[in-house]
């Protein structure tokens, strides 16, 4: 077991620090993605780090990528710290920062859309539907309620916003920008991966309500699935027992954190923006247990951090 990490610091050029992950350049062809233990809720990053969370994200992605190889190529070279250090010897002294949480990847040029697939009506899609009966301006079936299961999962692309919220856009916008052929491929592959992931997760008691995929094109022109895949941070995971449409569903992973923050807010002690309130140890521990439970349920194994 290695320590909790709020932010990695490695001797490689840092390309980007996201809410949760750091992206480092290894060379022209490779990147190192490091998932810290930072956690965000309501778009605000907490001060406390959640033990094991980064490893859960990285090891879950690493679990899924090979399962989808029949559907699409991916960017993952390895998520094993020993193998990473062998490939990039300058990282040898940093093994403990890498363990479980780092993924060595093929570098690509990312496609400029987030490929969201929705199998249930939640989040920004529910908010729009409730107001206008549409999603990204397109009409939707009548009579849906919050968290309704959609008969056919929907490809629901979004633009990548540098700051603020991603914007849902109609499929025609993807066609315009990328051409019909690539747009159709992104849609078909996204729906196939989601379908496979949803069926699998359902068999393990987890509803994969929606998720976001990212794709990139490598130096040979090959389309690859990149970033993280079917993790709690890129998806809505709901516990299947107790699912009931007509209301918001609890989050499999973040509910202890959300409940605590909602309580602080209702008590008038937080306005919902940064800086966040301090989290009690019990809330951090409960959140950590939920992430590990998500990993265990989905993969059928305990998380091992090496
Ligand atoms: N193989 C790859 N080639 C090129 N870029 C990649 C690859 N894999 C992932 N990326 C990029 O790495 C970045 C990861 O940073 P991102 O800002 O999403 O981090 P994050 O911690 O998930 O933050 P946020 O919560 O803001 O999404 C994304 O911009 C993604 O497009
Ligand atoms: Mg991200």
Coordinates of C-alpha atoms and ligand atoms in Angstrom, one line a residue:
X1 CA 0.0 0.0 0.0
X2 CA 1.4 3.4 -0.9
X3 CA 0.4 6.8 0.2
X4 CA -2.3 9.2 -0.8
X5 CA -1.3 11.7 -3.4
X6 CA -2.9 15.2 -3.8
X7 CA -0.7 16.1 -6.8
X8 CA 2.1 14.3 -8.6
X9 CA 5.4 16.0 -9.3
X10 CA 7.6 14.2 -11.8
X11 CA 10.7 15.2 -13.8
X12 CA 8.9 15.4 -17.1
X13 CA 7.3 18.3 -18.9
X14 CA 3.9 18.9 -17.4
X15 CA 1.4 19.5 -20.3
X16 CA -1.7 19.9 -18.2
X17 CA -3.1 19.7 -14.7
X18 CA -6.8 18.9 -14.7
X19 CA -9.2 18.7 -11.8
X20 CA -7.9 15.2 -11.0
X21 CA -5.1 14.2 -13.4
X22 CA -1.7 15.4 -14.5
X23 CA -0.6 14.9 -18.1
X24 CA 3.1 14.6 -18.7
X25 CA 5.0 14.5 -22.0
X26 CA 7.4 11.5 -22.2
X27 CA 8.4 12.0 -25.8
X28 CA 6.8 12.8 -29.2
X29 CA 4.9 9.5 -29.2
X30 CA 4.0 9.0 -25.5
X31 CA 2.3 10.6 -22.6
X32 CA 2.1 9.7 -18.9
X33 CA -1.3 10.2 -17.3
X34 CA -1.3 10.4 -13.5
X35 CA -4.5 10.2 -11.6
X36 CA -4.1 11.9 -8.3
X37 CA -6.4 11.3 -5.3
X38 CA -8.1 14.6 -5.7
X39 CA -11.9 14.5 -5.7
X40 CA -14.4 17.0 -7.0
X41 CA -18.0 17.4 -6.2
X42 CA -20.4 19.9 -7.7
X43 CA -17.4 21.0 -9.9
X44 CA -15.3 22.0 -6.8
X45 CA -12.1 20.2 -6.0
X46 CA -11.9 19.3 -2.4
X47 CA -8.8 20.0 -0.3
X48 CA -8.6 16.5 1.1
X49 CA -7.3 13.6 -1.1
X50 CA -9.2 10.3 -1.1
X51 CA -7.0 7.3 -0.5
X52 CA -6.9 4.8 -3.5
X53 CA -9.1 7.0 -5.7
X54 CA -6.4 7.6 -8.4
X55 CA -5.5 4.0 -8.5
X56 CA -9.2 3.0 -8.9
X57 CA -9.6 5.4 -11.9
X58 CA -6.4 4.2 -13.6
X59 CA -6.9 0.5 -12.9
X60 CA -10.5 0.5 -14.0
X61 CA -9.5 2.1 -17.3
X62 CA -6.8 -0.5 -17.6
X63 CA -9.3 -3.2 -16.9
X64 CA -11.7 -2.0 -19.7
X65 CA -9.3 -1.1 -22.5
X66 CA -8.4 -4.7 -23.5
X67 CA -12.1 -5.7 -23.3
X68 CA -13.0 -3.3 -26.1
X69 CA -10.1 -4.1 -28.4
X70 CA -12.5 -5.8 -30.8
X71 CA -14.3 -2.5 -31.1
X72 CA -11.6 0.1 -31.3
X73 CA -7.8 0.5 -30.8
X74 CA -6.8 2.3 -27.5
X75 CA -4.0 4.4 -26.2
X76 CA -2.9 2.4 -23.2
X77 CA 0.6 0.9 -23.2
X78 CA 0.8 -0.1 -19.6
X79 CA -0.5 0.9 -16.2
X80 CA 2.0 -1.1 -14.3
X81 CA 4.5 1.1 -12.4
X82 CA 7.4 -1.4 -12.8
X83 CA 6.9 -1.6 -16.5
X84 CA 6.6 2.2 -16.8
X85 CA 9.9 2.7 -14.9
X86 CA 11.6 0.2 -17.2
X87 CA 10.3 2.1 -20.2
X88 CA 11.2 5.5 -18.8
X89 CA 14.2 5.0 -16.4
X90 CA 14.2 8.7 -15.3
X91 CA 11.0 7.8 -13.3
X92 CA 12.7 5.1 -11.2
X93 CA 13.0 7.3 -8.0
X94 CA 9.3 8.1 -8.3
X95 CA 7.8 4.6 -8.1
X96 CA 5.6 5.5 -5.1
X97 CA 4.0 8.4 -7.0
X98 CA 3.3 6.2 -10.0
X99 CA 2.1 3.0 -8.2
X100 CA -1.4 2.1 -9.4
X101 CA -2.2 5.5 -10.7
X102 CA 0.0 6.2 -13.7
X103 CA -0.7 5.1 -17.3
X104 CA 1.8 5.2 -20.1
X105 CA -0.1 6.1 -23.3
X106 CA 0.4 6.5 -27.0
X107 CA 0.1 10.2 -27.7
X108 CA -2.6 11.2 -30.1
X109 CA -4.3 14.3 -31.5
X110 CA -7.5 14.4 -29.6
X111 CA -10.8 14.7 -31.4
X112 CA -12.4 18.0 -30.4
X113 CA -15.7 16.5 -29.2
X114 CA -16.5 14.6 -26.0
X115 CA -18.4 11.5 -27.1
X116 CA -21.1 11.1 -24.4
X117 CA -23.5 8.2 -24.4
X118 CA -26.6 8.3 -22.3
X119 CA -28.6 5.3 -21.4
X120 CA -30.6 7.1 -18.7
X121 CA -31.9 10.6 -18.5
X122 CA -29.8 12.5 -15.9
X123 CA -27.7 15.6 -15.4
X124 CA -27.7 18.3 -18.1
X125 CA -29.8 16.1 -20.4
X126 CA -32.6 15.8 -17.8
X127 CA -32.3 19.6 -17.1
X128 CA -32.9 20.4 -20.8
X129 CA -35.6 17.8 -21.3
X130 CA -37.5 19.0 -18.3
X131 CA -37.6 22.5 -19.7
X132 CA -38.1 21.9 -23.4
X133 CA -38.6 18.2 -24.1
X134 CA -35.4 18.2 -26.1
X135 CA -31.8 17.1 -25.9
X136 CA -29.2 19.4 -27.7
X137 CA -32.3 20.9 -29.3
X138 CA -33.5 17.6 -30.8
X139 CA -37.0 16.4 -29.8
X140 CA -37.1 13.4 -27.4
X141 CA -39.9 10.9 -26.6
X142 CA -42.6 12.4 -24.4
X143 CA -43.3 11.3 -20.9
X144 CA -39.8 10.6 -19.7
X145 CA -39.0 11.3 -16.0
X146 CA -35.8 12.0 -14.2
X147 CA -33.5 8.9 -14.4
X148 CA -35.7 7.2 -17.0
X149 CA -34.0 4.3 -18.9
X150 CA -33.8 5.3 -22.5
X151 CA -35.1 2.5 -24.9
X152 CA -32.1 3.1 -27.1
X153 CA -28.9 4.7 -25.7
X154 CA -28.2 8.1 -27.2
X155 CA -25.0 9.4 -28.6
X156 CA -24.9 12.9 -27.1
X157 CA -21.8 14.7 -28.2
X158 CA -20.4 17.8 -26.4
X159 CA -17.8 20.4 -27.1
X160 CA -14.8 20.4 -24.9
X161 CA -14.9 23.7 -22.9
X162 CA -11.6 24.9 -21.6
X163 CA -13.4 26.5 -18.7
X164 CA -16.9 26.1 -17.5
X165 CA -19.3 23.5 -18.7
X166 CA -19.2 21.4 -21.8
X167 CA -22.0 22.2 -24.2
X168 CA -24.2 19.5 -25.6
X169 CA -24.4 19.8 -29.4
X170 CA -26.5 18.1 -32.1
X171 CA -24.9 15.3 -34.1
X172 CA -25.0 17.5 -37.2
X173 CA -22.4 19.7 -35.6
X174 CA -20.0 16.8 -35.3
X175 CA -20.7 15.9 -38.9
X176 CA -20.0 19.5 -40.0
X177 CA -16.7 19.7 -38.2
X178 CA -15.3 16.2 -38.7
X179 CA -17.1 15.0 -41.8
X180 CA -19.9 12.4 -41.9
X181 CA -17.6 9.4 -42.0
X182 CA -15.6 10.1 -38.9
X183 CA -18.7 11.4 -37.1
X184 CA -20.6 8.1 -37.9
X185 CA -17.6 6.1 -36.7
X186 CA -17.4 8.0 -33.4
X187 CA -21.1 7.5 -32.8
X188 CA -21.1 3.8 -33.7
X189 CA -18.0 2.9 -31.7
X190 CA -19.2 5.0 -28.7
X191 CA -22.6 3.2 -28.7
X192 CA -21.0 -0.2 -29.0
X193 CA -18.5 0.4 -26.1
X194 CA -21.3 1.8 -23.9
X195 CA -23.6 -1.1 -24.7
X196 CA -20.9 -3.6 -23.8
X197 CA -19.9 -1.7 -20.7
X198 CA -23.5 -1.3 -19.6
X199 CA -24.4 -4.9 -20.0
X200 CA -21.3 -6.0 -18.1
X201 CA -21.8 -3.5 -15.3
X202 CA -25.4 -4.5 -14.9
X203 CA -24.4 -8.1 -14.4
X204 CA -22.4 -6.8 -11.5
X205 CA -25.1 -4.7 -9.9
X206 CA -24.1 -1.3 -11.2
X207 CA -26.0 0.8 -13.6
X208 CA -23.8 2.7 -16.0
X209 CA -26.2 5.6 -16.5
X210 CA -24.1 7.6 -18.9
X211 CA -20.4 8.1 -19.8
X212 CA -18.0 10.2 -21.8
X213 CA -15.4 8.8 -24.2
X214 CA -12.6 10.6 -25.8
X215 CA -10.9 9.6 -29.0
X216 CA -7.7 10.6 -30.7
X217 CA -5.8 10.0 -33.9
X218 CA -2.2 8.7 -33.7
X219 CA 0.7 9.4 -36.0
X220 CA -0.3 6.5 -38.3
X221 CA -3.8 7.9 -38.6
X222 CA -5.3 5.2 -36.4
X223 CA -8.4 6.2 -34.4
X224 CA -7.9 5.3 -30.7
X225 CA -9.9 5.4 -27.5
X226 CA -7.9 7.7 -25.2
X227 CA -8.1 9.3 -21.7
X228 CA -10.0 7.3 -19.0
X229 CA -12.7 4.9 -19.8
X230 CA -15.8 3.9 -17.9
X231 CA -14.5 5.2 -14.6
X232 CA -16.7 6.8 -11.9
X233 CA -15.1 10.2 -12.9
X234 CA -16.1 9.9 -16.5
X235 CA -19.5 8.2 -15.9
X236 CA -22.5 8.1 -13.7
X237 CA -22.5 4.8 -11.7
X238 CA -25.7 4.0 -9.8
X239 CA -26.3 1.1 -7.5
X240 CA -28.8 -1.2 -9.4
X241 CA -30.6 -2.2 -6.2
X242 CA -32.9 0.7 -5.3
X243 CA -33.0 2.2 -8.8
X244 CA -36.3 4.1 -9.1
X245 CA -37.0 6.5 -12.0
X246 CA -38.8 9.8 -11.1
X247 CA -36.0 11.1 -8.9
X248 CA -32.3 11.6 -8.8
X249 CA -30.3 8.4 -8.1
X250 CA -27.6 8.1 -5.5
X251 CA -24.1 8.1 -6.9
X252 CA -22.3 4.8 -6.4
X253 CA -19.0 6.5 -5.6
X254 CA -19.6 10.1 -4.5
X255 CA -22.8 9.9 -2.5
X256 CA -21.2 10.2 1.0
X257 CA -19.4 13.3 -0.1
X258 CA -22.4 14.8 -1.8
X259 CA -24.6 14.2 1.2
X260 CA -22.1 15.8 3.5
X261 CA -21.7 18.8 1.3
X262 CA -25.4 19.2 0.8
X263 CA -25.8 19.2 4.6
X264 CA -23.1 21.9 5.0
X265 CA -24.9 24.0 2.3
X266 CA -28.3 23.6 3.9
X267 CA -26.9 24.7 7.2
X268 CA -25.8 27.9 5.4
X269 CA -22.1 27.2 5.9
X270 CA -21.0 26.9 2.2
X271 CA -22.1 28.7 -0.9
X272 CA -21.3 25.8 -3.3
X273 CA -18.2 27.4 -4.7
X274 CA -14.4 27.2 -4.1
X275 CA -13.1 27.1 -1.4
X276 CA -14.9 24.0 -0.2
X277 CA -15.5 23.2 3.4
X278 CA -13.1 20.9 5.2
X279 CA -14.2 17.2 5.1
X280 CA -14.3 15.1 8.2
X281 CA -12.2 11.9 8.1
X282 CA -15.3 9.7 8.1
X283 CA -16.5 11.3 4.9
X284 CA -13.1 10.9 3.2
X285 CA -12.9 7.2 4.4
X286 CA -16.5 6.4 3.3
X287 CA -15.7 7.9 -0.2
X288 CA -12.5 5.9 -0.4
X289 CA -14.4 2.7 0.5
X290 CA -17.0 3.4 -2.2
X291 CA -14.4 3.9 -4.9
X292 CA -12.7 0.6 -3.9
X293 CA -16.1 -1.1 -3.8
X294 CA -16.8 0.1 -7.3
X295 CA -13.5 -1.4 -8.5
X296 CA -14.2 -4.7 -6.7
X297 CA -17.7 -5.0 -8.0
X298 CA -16.8 -4.3 -11.5
X299 CA -13.6 -6.3 -11.8
X300 CA -14.4 -9.0 -9.3
X301 CA -11.0 -8.4 -7.6
X302 CA -9.6 -6.3 -4.7
X303 CA -7.7 -3.3 -5.8
X304 CA -4.0 -4.0 -5.5
X305 CA -1.6 -1.1 -5.7
X306 CA 1.8 -2.0 -6.9
Ligands
LIG1 N1 -3.6 9.5 -25.7 C1 -3.8 10.8 -25.5 N2 -3.3 11.7 -26.4 C2 -3.5 13.0 -26.3 N3 -4.2 13.6 -25.3 C3 -4.7 12.8 -24.4 C4 -4.6 11.4 -24.4 N4 -5.2 10.8 -23.4 C5 -5.8 11.8 -22.7 N5 -5.5 13.0 -23.2 C6 -5.9 14.3 -22.8 O1 -5.5 14.5 -21.5 C7 -6.3 15.4 -20.8 C8 -6.6 15.0 -19.4 O2 -6.9 16.1 -18.7 P1 -8.2 16.5 -18.1 O3 -8.2 18.0 -18.0 O4 -9.4 15.8 -18.7 O5 -8.0 16.0 -16.6 P2 -9.0 15.7 -15.5 O6 -8.2 15.6 -14.3 O7 -9.9 14.6 -16.0 O8 -9.8 17.1 -15.4 P3 -11.3 17.5 -15.7 O9 -12.0 17.2 -14.4 O10 -11.1 19.0 -15.9 O11 -11.8 16.8 -16.9 C9 -7.5 15.6 -21.7 O12 -7.4 16.9 -22.3 C10 -7.4 14.5 -22.7 O13 -7.9 14.9 -24.0
LIG2 MG1 -11.2 14.9 -17.8

